[in-house]
Amino acid sequence: MPNDEFVSPDEVFSSSGEHSKKVRLRGTFEWAPPRKQWIFNLHPAQIKLRPMLEKQKYRCAGCGMKLDNKIYARRVRYCDYYGRFFCQCCHRGDKARIPARILQQWCFKEYPVCDLAFRFLREANGQPVFNLMAIDEKLYDRVKALRVVREQRVKLVYMWDYVRTCRWADEVVTKDGNLKTMFTSLPAHLLRETDVYSLADLITVYEGQLLNQLEPIVQYGRYHIEGCEHCRAQAFVCEWCNSEELLFPFQVEKVRRCAACGSLAHIKCVAKNRNGICPKCVRLEQRRIRLTRKSSSRTSLTSTNDDSSI
């Protein structure tokens, strides 16, 4: 492995000589440049200049330029995304929404950010990287708009399983367009996940646009699936009452889906049975036990026959 060395921000790189044989690391022992990455830590909106500059070794967080001169020190700008001070060459004063403030405070106010952060947030705006259940599931409790959108997304994901396999969905035309096209026009992660968002998604939730986009699709999807012979053939019946009513997993207002086996039941039927044990899970477990016993019996019989032949 080649040796590595730090490169001063003021040094001009040369491709010849001894330095070219070493791995060049941008930065010094006093300063390292920020990276394009998602930051979930919440930084103070206002921070004292001198203590932070001392922490930064009196260098710009972006380019490493020395800021010990009083004139330079007075002209630095604070980046709310990285939580560091930058020189005016690295921070032109652009503002952006901060992911950490959205996820922790549901705050969509724009704050000053350095040029690197501004470009990164703009370029990564559509990346679905925020799993709200993993980051903070209580965010749904605090924000009604997220709860309402999540309910629509749950329905949407279940409906897409029916629409994408329906032989007639391609021919269904609503007043807003082709049904299948309405689904596929959405970002792919909205059809696969219920809790994953991009920064752009969170903004549209806040502004009410995402809900307005999902509601008609869910409405048309439900109307088609509940009336389509092909889709109805893939419906469920209640595991508790076994009524003739066809159930679908997107009917979240009246059905409950077993997380273990995927079967459906009326919410009211589940509530009537105090033990709450899924009947299908019981049947599957009983079947597993029977198969295990049969397998053990066959193994024992084979072993006995082998012994007698000896």
PDB file of C-alpha atoms in Angstrom:
ATOM      1  CA  MET A   1       0.000   0.000   0.000  1.00  0.00           C
ATOM      2  CA  PRO A   2       1.308   3.490  -0.802  1.00  0.00           C
ATOM      3  CA  ASN A   3       1.919   5.989   1.942  1.00  0.00           C
ATOM      4  CA  ASP A   4      -0.491   8.864   2.351  1.00  0.00           C
ATOM      5  CA  GLU A   5       0.037  12.510   3.174  1.00  0.00           C
ATOM      6  CA  PHE A   6      -2.030  15.606   3.806  1.00  0.00           C
ATOM      7  CA  VAL A   7      -2.259  18.291   1.145  1.00  0.00           C
ATOM      8  CA  SER A   8      -2.281  21.929   2.182  1.00  0.00           C
ATOM      9  CA  PRO A   9      -5.181  23.937   0.722  1.00  0.00           C
ATOM     10  CA  ASP A  10      -2.570  26.393  -0.609  1.00  0.00           C
ATOM     11  CA  GLU A  11      -0.382  23.748  -2.262  1.00  0.00           C
ATOM     12  CA  VAL A  12      -0.366  23.322  -6.040  1.00  0.00           C
ATOM     13  CA  PHE A  13      -0.475  19.655  -7.020  1.00  0.00           C
ATOM     14  CA  SER A  14       2.293  18.271  -9.189  1.00  0.00           C
ATOM     15  CA  SER A  15       2.006  14.926 -10.991  1.00  0.00           C
ATOM     16  CA  SER A  16       5.749  14.378 -10.975  1.00  0.00           C
ATOM     17  CA  GLY A  17       8.238  13.640  -8.228  1.00  0.00           C
ATOM     18  CA  GLU A  18       8.022  11.798  -4.935  1.00  0.00           C
ATOM     19  CA  HIS A  19       4.580  13.223  -4.015  1.00  0.00           C
ATOM     20  CA  SER A  20       2.907  11.528  -6.992  1.00  0.00           C
ATOM     21  CA  LYS A  21       3.647   8.105  -5.465  1.00  0.00           C
ATOM     22  CA  LYS A  22       1.609   8.842  -2.344  1.00  0.00           C
ATOM     23  CA  VAL A  23      -2.127   8.989  -1.732  1.00  0.00           C
ATOM     24  CA  ARG A  24      -3.065  12.645  -1.558  1.00  0.00           C
ATOM     25  CA  LEU A  25      -5.541  13.511   1.195  1.00  0.00           C
ATOM     26  CA  ARG A  26      -7.236  16.879   0.895  1.00  0.00           C
ATOM     27  CA  GLY A  27      -6.863  18.791   4.144  1.00  0.00           C
ATOM     28  CA  THR A  28      -4.328  19.167   6.940  1.00  0.00           C
ATOM     29  CA  PHE A  29      -3.953  18.073  10.533  1.00  0.00           C
ATOM     30  CA  GLU A  30      -5.790  21.299  11.481  1.00  0.00           C
ATOM     31  CA  TRP A  31      -8.532  21.215   8.870  1.00  0.00           C
ATOM     32  CA  ALA A  32     -10.525  18.738   6.804  1.00  0.00           C
ATOM     33  CA  PRO A  33     -13.114  19.722   4.190  1.00  0.00           C
ATOM     34  CA  PRO A  34     -16.809  18.940   4.685  1.00  0.00           C
ATOM     35  CA  ARG A  35     -18.338  16.104   2.701  1.00  0.00           C
ATOM     36  CA  LYS A  36     -21.531  15.888   0.706  1.00  0.00           C
ATOM     37  CA  GLN A  37     -23.605  13.832   3.102  1.00  0.00           C
ATOM     38  CA  TRP A  38     -26.906  13.790   4.931  1.00  0.00           C
ATOM     39  CA  ILE A  39     -26.693  15.346   8.384  1.00  0.00           C
ATOM     40  CA  PHE A  40     -29.398  14.641  10.958  1.00  0.00           C
ATOM     41  CA  ASN A  41     -27.864  16.576  13.856  1.00  0.00           C
ATOM     42  CA  LEU A  42     -29.608  19.809  14.718  1.00  0.00           C
ATOM     43  CA  HIS A  43     -27.210  22.752  15.022  1.00  0.00           C
ATOM     44  CA  PRO A  44     -28.027  25.973  16.913  1.00  0.00           C
ATOM     45  CA  ALA A  45     -29.394  28.695  14.626  1.00  0.00           C
ATOM     46  CA  GLN A  46     -27.243  31.253  16.450  1.00  0.00           C
ATOM     47  CA  ILE A  47     -23.757  30.458  17.657  1.00  0.00           C
ATOM     48  CA  LYS A  48     -20.952  32.534  19.172  1.00  0.00           C
ATOM     49  CA  LEU A  49     -18.284  33.407  16.649  1.00  0.00           C
ATOM     50  CA  ARG A  50     -15.052  33.228  18.647  1.00  0.00           C
ATOM     51  CA  PRO A  51     -15.550  29.856  20.388  1.00  0.00           C
ATOM     52  CA  MET A  52     -16.494  28.228  17.087  1.00  0.00           C
ATOM     53  CA  LEU A  53     -13.545  29.776  15.230  1.00  0.00           C
ATOM     54  CA  GLU A  54     -11.247  28.472  17.949  1.00  0.00           C
ATOM     55  CA  LYS A  55     -12.761  25.028  17.451  1.00  0.00           C
ATOM     56  CA  GLN A  56     -12.143  25.375  13.709  1.00  0.00           C
ATOM     57  CA  LYS A  57      -8.503  26.399  14.352  1.00  0.00           C
ATOM     58  CA  TYR A  58      -9.363  29.782  12.796  1.00  0.00           C
ATOM     59  CA  ARG A  59      -9.849  28.233   9.371  1.00  0.00           C
ATOM     60  CA  CYS A  60     -12.716  28.340   6.898  1.00  0.00           C
ATOM     61  CA  ALA A  61     -14.603  25.049   7.134  1.00  0.00           C
ATOM     62  CA  GLY A  62     -14.879  24.919   3.352  1.00  0.00           C
ATOM     63  CA  CYS A  63     -11.460  25.760   1.931  1.00  0.00           C
ATOM     64  CA  GLY A  64      -9.213  25.853   4.995  1.00  0.00           C
ATOM     65  CA  MET A  65      -8.219  29.495   4.531  1.00  0.00           C
ATOM     66  CA  LYS A  66      -6.784  31.123   7.653  1.00  0.00           C
ATOM     67  CA  LEU A  67      -9.265  33.411   9.431  1.00  0.00           C
ATOM     68  CA  ASP A  68      -7.086  34.754  12.234  1.00  0.00           C
ATOM     69  CA  ASN A  69      -7.126  38.213  10.641  1.00  0.00           C
ATOM     70  CA  LYS A  70      -9.781  40.367  12.346  1.00  0.00           C
ATOM     71  CA  ILE A  71     -11.161  41.566   9.004  1.00  0.00           C
ATOM     72  CA  TYR A  72     -11.631  38.012   7.717  1.00  0.00           C
ATOM     73  CA  ALA A  73     -13.074  36.860  11.025  1.00  0.00           C
ATOM     74  CA  ARG A  74     -15.798  39.532  10.928  1.00  0.00           C
ATOM     75  CA  ARG A  75     -16.858  38.554   7.404  1.00  0.00           C
ATOM     76  CA  VAL A  76     -17.371  34.827   7.924  1.00  0.00           C
ATOM     77  CA  ARG A  77     -20.814  33.315   7.450  1.00  0.00           C
ATOM     78  CA  TYR A  78     -22.484  30.561   9.433  1.00  0.00           C
ATOM     79  CA  CYS A  79     -23.839  27.442   7.686  1.00  0.00           C
ATOM     80  CA  ASP A  80     -26.862  25.984   9.437  1.00  0.00           C
ATOM     81  CA  TYR A  81     -26.417  22.628   7.697  1.00  0.00           C
ATOM     82  CA  TYR A  82     -22.802  21.884   8.666  1.00  0.00           C
ATOM     83  CA  GLY A  83     -22.843  24.004  11.824  1.00  0.00           C
ATOM     84  CA  ARG A  84     -19.565  25.731  10.882  1.00  0.00           C
ATOM     85  CA  PHE A  85     -18.300  29.114   9.726  1.00  0.00           C
ATOM     86  CA  PHE A  86     -17.209  29.635   6.126  1.00  0.00           C
ATOM     87  CA  CYS A  87     -15.469  32.416   4.248  1.00  0.00           C
ATOM     88  CA  GLN A  88     -17.460  34.474   1.745  1.00  0.00           C
ATOM     89  CA  CYS A  89     -15.946  32.556  -1.171  1.00  0.00           C
ATOM     90  CA  CYS A  90     -17.410  29.304   0.187  1.00  0.00           C
ATOM     91  CA  HIS A  91     -20.660  30.815   1.488  1.00  0.00           C
ATOM     92  CA  ARG A  92     -22.461  33.269  -0.780  1.00  0.00           C
ATOM     93  CA  GLY A  93     -25.494  33.518   1.481  1.00  0.00           C
ATOM     94  CA  ASP A  94     -27.914  31.108  -0.222  1.00  0.00           C
ATOM     95  CA  LYS A  95     -30.690  29.668   1.931  1.00  0.00           C
ATOM     96  CA  ALA A  96     -32.203  26.179   2.060  1.00  0.00           C
ATOM     97  CA  ARG A  97     -34.543  24.043   4.132  1.00  0.00           C
ATOM     98  CA  ILE A  98     -32.630  21.980   6.698  1.00  0.00           C
ATOM     99  CA  PRO A  99     -33.543  18.242   6.891  1.00  0.00           C
ATOM    100  CA  ALA A 100     -32.760  18.014  10.623  1.00  0.00           C
ATOM    101  CA  ARG A 101     -35.126  20.903  11.390  1.00  0.00           C
ATOM    102  CA  ILE A 102     -37.861  19.280   9.316  1.00  0.00           C
ATOM    103  CA  LEU A 103     -37.476  15.866  10.948  1.00  0.00           C
ATOM    104  CA  GLN A 104     -37.121  17.124  14.516  1.00  0.00           C
ATOM    105  CA  GLN A 105     -39.184  20.316  14.542  1.00  0.00           C
ATOM    106  CA  TRP A 106     -41.336  20.063  11.375  1.00  0.00           C
ATOM    107  CA  CYS A 107     -39.833  23.445  10.514  1.00  0.00           C
ATOM    108  CA  PHE A 108     -39.593  24.366   6.831  1.00  0.00           C
ATOM    109  CA  LYS A 109     -38.039  27.792   7.246  1.00  0.00           C
ATOM    110  CA  GLU A 110     -35.001  28.386   5.039  1.00  0.00           C
ATOM    111  CA  TYR A 111     -31.644  29.012   6.732  1.00  0.00           C
ATOM    112  CA  PRO A 112     -28.308  30.275   5.346  1.00  0.00           C
ATOM    113  CA  VAL A 113     -26.092  27.457   4.101  1.00  0.00           C
ATOM    114  CA  CYS A 114     -22.685  27.284   2.460  1.00  0.00           C
ATOM    115  CA  ASP A 115     -22.359  26.713  -1.286  1.00  0.00           C
ATOM    116  CA  LEU A 116     -21.472  23.033  -0.835  1.00  0.00           C
ATOM    117  CA  ALA A 117     -24.547  22.362   1.312  1.00  0.00           C
ATOM    118  CA  PHE A 118     -26.787  24.337  -1.048  1.00  0.00           C
ATOM    119  CA  ARG A 119     -25.655  22.310  -4.057  1.00  0.00           C
ATOM    120  CA  PHE A 120     -25.928  19.000  -2.207  1.00  0.00           C
ATOM    121  CA  LEU A 121     -29.446  19.662  -0.904  1.00  0.00           C
ATOM    122  CA  ARG A 122     -30.566  20.756  -4.351  1.00  0.00           C
ATOM    123  CA  GLU A 123     -29.019  17.740  -6.119  1.00  0.00           C
ATOM    124  CA  ALA A 124     -30.271  15.217  -3.536  1.00  0.00           C
ATOM    125  CA  ASN A 125     -33.711  16.772  -3.184  1.00  0.00           C
ATOM    126  CA  GLY A 126     -35.476  13.805  -4.764  1.00  0.00           C
ATOM    127  CA  GLN A 127     -33.525  10.973  -3.116  1.00  0.00           C
ATOM    128  CA  PRO A 128     -35.831   8.775  -0.953  1.00  0.00           C
ATOM    129  CA  VAL A 129     -33.539   8.421   2.062  1.00  0.00           C
ATOM    130  CA  PHE A 130     -35.682   9.374   5.064  1.00  0.00           C
ATOM    131  CA  ASN A 131     -37.371   6.385   6.718  1.00  0.00           C
ATOM    132  CA  LEU A 132     -39.536   8.129   9.296  1.00  0.00           C
ATOM    133  CA  MET A 133     -40.223   4.962  11.301  1.00  0.00           C
ATOM    134  CA  ALA A 134     -36.480   4.432  11.696  1.00  0.00           C
ATOM    135  CA  ILE A 135     -35.628   8.085  12.335  1.00  0.00           C
ATOM    136  CA  ASP A 136     -38.488   9.033  14.669  1.00  0.00           C
ATOM    137  CA  GLU A 137     -41.781   7.133  14.558  1.00  0.00           C
ATOM    138  CA  LYS A 138     -43.315   9.637  16.999  1.00  0.00           C
ATOM    139  CA  LEU A 139     -43.187  12.217  14.220  1.00  0.00           C
ATOM    140  CA  TYR A 140     -46.458  10.723  12.976  1.00  0.00           C
ATOM    141  CA  ASP A 141     -48.038  11.441  16.362  1.00  0.00           C
ATOM    142  CA  ARG A 142     -46.909  15.058  16.263  1.00  0.00           C
ATOM    143  CA  VAL A 143     -47.767  15.866  12.644  1.00  0.00           C
ATOM    144  CA  LYS A 144     -51.316  15.219  11.449  1.00  0.00           C
ATOM    145  CA  ALA A 145     -50.417  15.842   7.792  1.00  0.00           C
ATOM    146  CA  LEU A 146     -47.939  12.944   7.900  1.00  0.00           C
ATOM    147  CA  ARG A 147     -50.497  10.604   9.475  1.00  0.00           C
ATOM    148  CA  VAL A 148     -53.060  11.381   6.783  1.00  0.00           C
ATOM    149  CA  VAL A 149     -50.541  10.946   3.970  1.00  0.00           C
ATOM    150  CA  ARG A 150     -49.263   7.681   5.459  1.00  0.00           C
ATOM    151  CA  GLU A 151     -52.782   6.241   5.471  1.00  0.00           C
ATOM    152  CA  GLN A 152     -53.083   7.043   1.765  1.00  0.00           C
ATOM    153  CA  ARG A 153     -49.641   5.557   1.092  1.00  0.00           C
ATOM    154  CA  VAL A 154     -50.547   2.306   2.864  1.00  0.00           C
ATOM    155  CA  LYS A 155     -53.617   1.998   0.645  1.00  0.00           C
ATOM    156  CA  LEU A 156     -51.592   2.921  -2.424  1.00  0.00           C
ATOM    157  CA  VAL A 157     -48.961   0.209  -1.846  1.00  0.00           C
ATOM    158  CA  TYR A 158     -51.611  -2.495  -1.413  1.00  0.00           C
ATOM    159  CA  MET A 159     -53.554  -1.261  -4.444  1.00  0.00           C
ATOM    160  CA  TRP A 160     -50.487  -1.276  -6.653  1.00  0.00           C
ATOM    161  CA  ASP A 161     -50.102  -5.035  -6.057  1.00  0.00           C
ATOM    162  CA  TYR A 162     -53.522  -5.467  -7.669  1.00  0.00           C
ATOM    163  CA  VAL A 163     -53.272  -2.842 -10.412  1.00  0.00           C
ATOM    164  CA  ARG A 164     -49.851  -3.904 -11.708  1.00  0.00           C
ATOM    165  CA  THR A 165     -50.997  -7.522 -12.166  1.00  0.00           C
ATOM    166  CA  CYS A 166     -54.493  -6.778 -13.466  1.00  0.00           C
ATOM    167  CA  ARG A 167     -54.922  -7.640 -17.140  1.00  0.00           C
ATOM    168  CA  TRP A 168     -57.590  -4.956 -17.538  1.00  0.00           C
ATOM    169  CA  ALA A 169     -56.006  -2.080 -15.621  1.00  0.00           C
ATOM    170  CA  ASP A 170     -54.248  -0.843 -18.771  1.00  0.00           C
ATOM    171  CA  GLU A 171     -57.629  -0.246 -20.387  1.00  0.00           C
ATOM    172  CA  VAL A 172     -59.238   1.616 -17.477  1.00  0.00           C
ATOM    173  CA  VAL A 173     -59.535   5.334 -18.214  1.00  0.00           C
ATOM    174  CA  THR A 174     -60.626   7.844 -15.569  1.00  0.00           C
ATOM    175  CA  LYS A 175     -61.402  11.512 -16.026  1.00  0.00           C
ATOM    176  CA  ASP A 176     -57.819  12.177 -14.884  1.00  0.00           C
ATOM    177  CA  GLY A 177     -56.231   9.694 -17.294  1.00  0.00           C
ATOM    178  CA  ASN A 178     -55.292   6.026 -17.594  1.00  0.00           C
ATOM    179  CA  LEU A 179     -55.460   4.267 -14.219  1.00  0.00           C
ATOM    180  CA  LYS A 180     -52.187   2.374 -14.488  1.00  0.00           C
ATOM    181  CA  THR A 181     -50.386   5.457 -15.796  1.00  0.00           C
ATOM    182  CA  MET A 182     -51.620   7.426 -12.777  1.00  0.00           C
ATOM    183  CA  PHE A 183     -49.870   4.903 -10.539  1.00  0.00           C
ATOM    184  CA  THR A 184     -46.654   4.670 -12.554  1.00  0.00           C
ATOM    185  CA  SER A 185     -46.380   8.464 -12.799  1.00  0.00           C
ATOM    186  CA  LEU A 186     -45.588   8.521  -9.072  1.00  0.00           C
ATOM    187  CA  PRO A 187     -42.004   8.100  -7.814  1.00  0.00           C
ATOM    188  CA  ALA A 188     -41.268   4.368  -7.528  1.00  0.00           C
ATOM    189  CA  HIS A 189     -40.666   4.456  -3.766  1.00  0.00           C
ATOM    190  CA  LEU A 190     -44.241   5.648  -3.159  1.00  0.00           C
ATOM    191  CA  LEU A 191     -45.492   2.383  -4.678  1.00  0.00           C
ATOM    192  CA  ARG A 192     -43.108   0.208  -2.625  1.00  0.00           C
ATOM    193  CA  GLU A 193     -42.742   1.862   0.775  1.00  0.00           C
ATOM    194  CA  THR A 194     -45.065   3.545   3.249  1.00  0.00           C
ATOM    195  CA  ASP A 195     -42.552   5.406   5.422  1.00  0.00           C
ATOM    196  CA  VAL A 196     -39.700   6.413   3.100  1.00  0.00           C
ATOM    197  CA  TYR A 197     -39.588  10.030   1.935  1.00  0.00           C
ATOM    198  CA  SER A 198     -37.347  12.297  -0.057  1.00  0.00           C
ATOM    199  CA  LEU A 199     -36.778  15.894   0.969  1.00  0.00           C
ATOM    200  CA  ALA A 200     -39.066  16.916  -1.889  1.00  0.00           C
ATOM    201  CA  ASP A 201     -41.777  14.556  -0.572  1.00  0.00           C
ATOM    202  CA  LEU A 202     -41.665  16.108   2.903  1.00  0.00           C
ATOM    203  CA  ILE A 203     -42.007  19.570   1.405  1.00  0.00           C
ATOM    204  CA  THR A 204     -45.050  18.496  -0.634  1.00  0.00           C
ATOM    205  CA  VAL A 205     -46.575  16.935   2.499  1.00  0.00           C
ATOM    206  CA  TYR A 206     -46.149  20.242   4.319  1.00  0.00           C
ATOM    207  CA  GLU A 207     -47.656  22.191   1.423  1.00  0.00           C
ATOM    208  CA  GLY A 208     -50.535  19.723   0.988  1.00  0.00           C
ATOM    209  CA  GLN A 209     -49.605  18.815  -2.579  1.00  0.00           C
ATOM    210  CA  LEU A 210     -48.757  15.143  -1.982  1.00  0.00           C
ATOM    211  CA  LEU A 211     -52.111  14.419  -0.333  1.00  0.00           C
ATOM    212  CA  ASN A 212     -53.939  16.132  -3.206  1.00  0.00           C
ATOM    213  CA  GLN A 213     -51.960  13.975  -5.635  1.00  0.00           C
ATOM    214  CA  LEU A 214     -52.549  10.652  -3.858  1.00  0.00           C
ATOM    215  CA  GLU A 215     -56.237  10.947  -2.940  1.00  0.00           C
ATOM    216  CA  PRO A 216     -57.711  10.703  -6.473  1.00  0.00           C
ATOM    217  CA  ILE A 217     -55.373   7.829  -7.395  1.00  0.00           C
ATOM    218  CA  VAL A 218     -56.452   5.894  -4.298  1.00  0.00           C
ATOM    219  CA  GLN A 219     -60.105   6.666  -5.030  1.00  0.00           C
ATOM    220  CA  TYR A 220     -59.915   5.449  -8.638  1.00  0.00           C
ATOM    221  CA  GLY A 221     -57.830   2.439  -7.645  1.00  0.00           C
ATOM    222  CA  ARG A 222     -60.349   1.338  -5.037  1.00  0.00           C
ATOM    223  CA  TYR A 223     -63.281   1.767  -7.405  1.00  0.00           C
ATOM    224  CA  HIS A 224     -61.579  -0.417 -10.013  1.00  0.00           C
ATOM    225  CA  ILE A 225     -60.296  -3.173  -7.721  1.00  0.00           C
ATOM    226  CA  GLU A 226     -63.552  -3.663  -5.814  1.00  0.00           C
ATOM    227  CA  GLY A 227     -65.482  -4.002  -9.083  1.00  0.00           C
ATOM    228  CA  CYS A 228     -62.952  -5.861 -11.250  1.00  0.00           C
ATOM    229  CA  GLU A 229     -63.460  -9.631 -11.663  1.00  0.00           C
ATOM    230  CA  HIS A 230     -59.722 -10.262 -11.990  1.00  0.00           C
ATOM    231  CA  CYS A 231     -58.893  -8.253  -8.847  1.00  0.00           C
ATOM    232  CA  ARG A 232     -61.820  -9.689  -6.863  1.00  0.00           C
ATOM    233  CA  ALA A 233     -60.461 -13.164  -7.532  1.00  0.00           C
ATOM    234  CA  GLN A 234     -57.479 -12.210  -5.342  1.00  0.00           C
ATOM    235  CA  ALA A 235     -59.602 -10.920  -2.461  1.00  0.00           C
ATOM    236  CA  PHE A 236     -59.768 -12.371   1.063  1.00  0.00           C
ATOM    237  CA  VAL A 237     -62.538 -13.448   3.422  1.00  0.00           C
ATOM    238  CA  CYS A 238     -62.593 -12.786   7.146  1.00  0.00           C
ATOM    239  CA  GLU A 239     -60.649 -15.458   9.042  1.00  0.00           C
ATOM    240  CA  TRP A 240     -62.996 -15.117  12.010  1.00  0.00           C
ATOM    241  CA  CYS A 241     -66.544 -14.953  10.641  1.00  0.00           C
ATOM    242  CA  ASN A 242     -65.956 -16.443   7.154  1.00  0.00           C
ATOM    243  CA  SER A 243     -68.680 -14.247   5.687  1.00  0.00           C
ATOM    244  CA  GLU A 244     -69.070 -13.936   1.924  1.00  0.00           C
ATOM    245  CA  GLU A 245     -67.922 -10.309   1.979  1.00  0.00           C
ATOM    246  CA  LEU A 246     -64.712  -9.858   0.006  1.00  0.00           C
ATOM    247  CA  LEU A 247     -61.945  -8.058   1.856  1.00  0.00           C
ATOM    248  CA  PHE A 248     -58.909  -6.198   0.532  1.00  0.00           C
ATOM    249  CA  PRO A 249     -55.826  -5.100   2.507  1.00  0.00           C
ATOM    250  CA  PHE A 250     -56.280  -1.446   1.489  1.00  0.00           C
ATOM    251  CA  GLN A 251     -59.635  -1.325   3.349  1.00  0.00           C
ATOM    252  CA  VAL A 252     -57.779  -0.188   6.457  1.00  0.00           C
ATOM    253  CA  GLU A 253     -60.873   1.421   7.948  1.00  0.00           C
ATOM    254  CA  LYS A 254     -62.542  -1.971   8.489  1.00  0.00           C
ATOM    255  CA  VAL A 255     -59.965  -4.762   8.128  1.00  0.00           C
ATOM    256  CA  ARG A 256     -56.873  -5.827   9.998  1.00  0.00           C
ATOM    257  CA  ARG A 257     -54.021  -7.691   8.324  1.00  0.00           C
ATOM    258  CA  CYS A 258     -52.076 -10.330  10.221  1.00  0.00           C
ATOM    259  CA  ALA A 259     -48.419  -9.362  10.212  1.00  0.00           C
ATOM    260  CA  ALA A 260     -47.355 -13.019  10.405  1.00  0.00           C
ATOM    261  CA  CYS A 261     -49.390 -14.730   7.661  1.00  0.00           C
ATOM    262  CA  GLY A 262     -50.933 -11.805   5.751  1.00  0.00           C
ATOM    263  CA  SER A 263     -54.546 -12.928   6.219  1.00  0.00           C
ATOM    264  CA  LEU A 264     -57.362 -10.425   6.704  1.00  0.00           C
ATOM    265  CA  ALA A 265     -60.171 -10.119   9.236  1.00  0.00           C
ATOM    266  CA  HIS A 266     -62.804  -7.588  10.191  1.00  0.00           C
ATOM    267  CA  ILE A 267     -61.581  -5.267  12.919  1.00  0.00           C
ATOM    268  CA  LYS A 268     -64.861  -5.846  14.781  1.00  0.00           C
ATOM    269  CA  CYS A 269     -64.388  -9.635  14.580  1.00  0.00           C
ATOM    270  CA  VAL A 270     -60.882  -9.423  16.004  1.00  0.00           C
ATOM    271  CA  ALA A 271     -62.166  -7.194  18.815  1.00  0.00           C
ATOM    272  CA  LYS A 272     -64.819  -9.773  19.781  1.00  0.00           C
ATOM    273  CA  ASN A 273     -62.204 -12.494  20.265  1.00  0.00           C
ATOM    274  CA  ARG A 274     -60.231 -11.689  23.371  1.00  0.00           C
ATOM    275  CA  ASN A 275     -57.292 -13.988  22.688  1.00  0.00           C
ATOM    276  CA  GLY A 276     -56.707 -12.265  19.336  1.00  0.00           C
ATOM    277  CA  ILE A 277     -54.838 -15.288  17.948  1.00  0.00           C
ATOM    278  CA  CYS A 278     -55.072 -15.437  14.169  1.00  0.00           C
ATOM    279  CA  PRO A 279     -57.007 -18.580  13.078  1.00  0.00           C
ATOM    280  CA  LYS A 280     -54.888 -19.005   9.950  1.00  0.00           C
ATOM    281  CA  CYS A 281     -51.681 -18.842  12.001  1.00  0.00           C
ATOM    282  CA  VAL A 282     -53.122 -21.574  14.241  1.00  0.00           C
ATOM    283  CA  ARG A 283     -53.907 -23.754  11.206  1.00  0.00           C
ATOM    284  CA  LEU A 284     -50.455 -23.215   9.751  1.00  0.00           C
ATOM    285  CA  GLU A 285     -48.806 -24.121  13.056  1.00  0.00           C
ATOM    286  CA  GLN A 286     -50.918 -27.272  13.379  1.00  0.00           C
ATOM    287  CA  ARG A 287     -50.007 -28.255   9.824  1.00  0.00           C
ATOM    288  CA  ARG A 288     -46.328 -27.680  10.554  1.00  0.00           C
ATOM    289  CA  ILE A 289     -46.535 -29.920  13.628  1.00  0.00           C
ATOM    290  CA  ARG A 290     -48.258 -32.699  11.641  1.00  0.00           C
ATOM    291  CA  LEU A 291     -45.638 -32.554   8.897  1.00  0.00           C
ATOM    292  CA  THR A 292     -42.855 -32.621  11.489  1.00  0.00           C
ATOM    293  CA  ARG A 293     -44.362 -35.705  13.138  1.00  0.00           C
ATOM    294  CA  LYS A 294     -44.757 -37.463   9.776  1.00  0.00           C
ATOM    295  CA  SER A 295     -41.176 -36.682   8.890  1.00  0.00           C
ATOM    296  CA  SER A 296     -39.978 -37.984  12.270  1.00  0.00           C
ATOM    297  CA  SER A 297     -42.040 -41.178  11.867  1.00  0.00           C
ATOM    298  CA  ARG A 298     -40.602 -41.848   8.424  1.00  0.00           C
ATOM    299  CA  THR A 299     -37.078 -41.265   9.691  1.00  0.00           C
ATOM    300  CA  SER A 300     -37.670 -43.632  12.621  1.00  0.00           C
ATOM    301  CA  LEU A 301     -39.172 -46.306  10.332  1.00  0.00           C
ATOM    302  CA  THR A 302     -36.265 -46.068   7.906  1.00  0.00           C
ATOM    303  CA  SER A 303     -33.805 -46.425  10.769  1.00  0.00           C
ATOM    304  CA  THR A 304     -35.652 -49.532  12.058  1.00  0.00           C
ATOM    305  CA  ASN A 305     -35.636 -51.187   8.631  1.00  0.00           C
ATOM    306  CA  ASP A 306     -31.928 -50.532   8.262  1.00  0.00           C
ATOM    307  CA  ASP A 307     -31.251 -52.142  11.637  1.00  0.00           C
ATOM    308  CA  SER A 308     -33.312 -55.245  10.811  1.00  0.00           C
ATOM    309  CA  SER A 309     -31.531 -55.744   7.512  1.00  0.00           C
ATOM    310  CA  ILE A 310     -28.221 -55.859   9.338  1.00  0.00           C
TER     311      ILE A 310
END
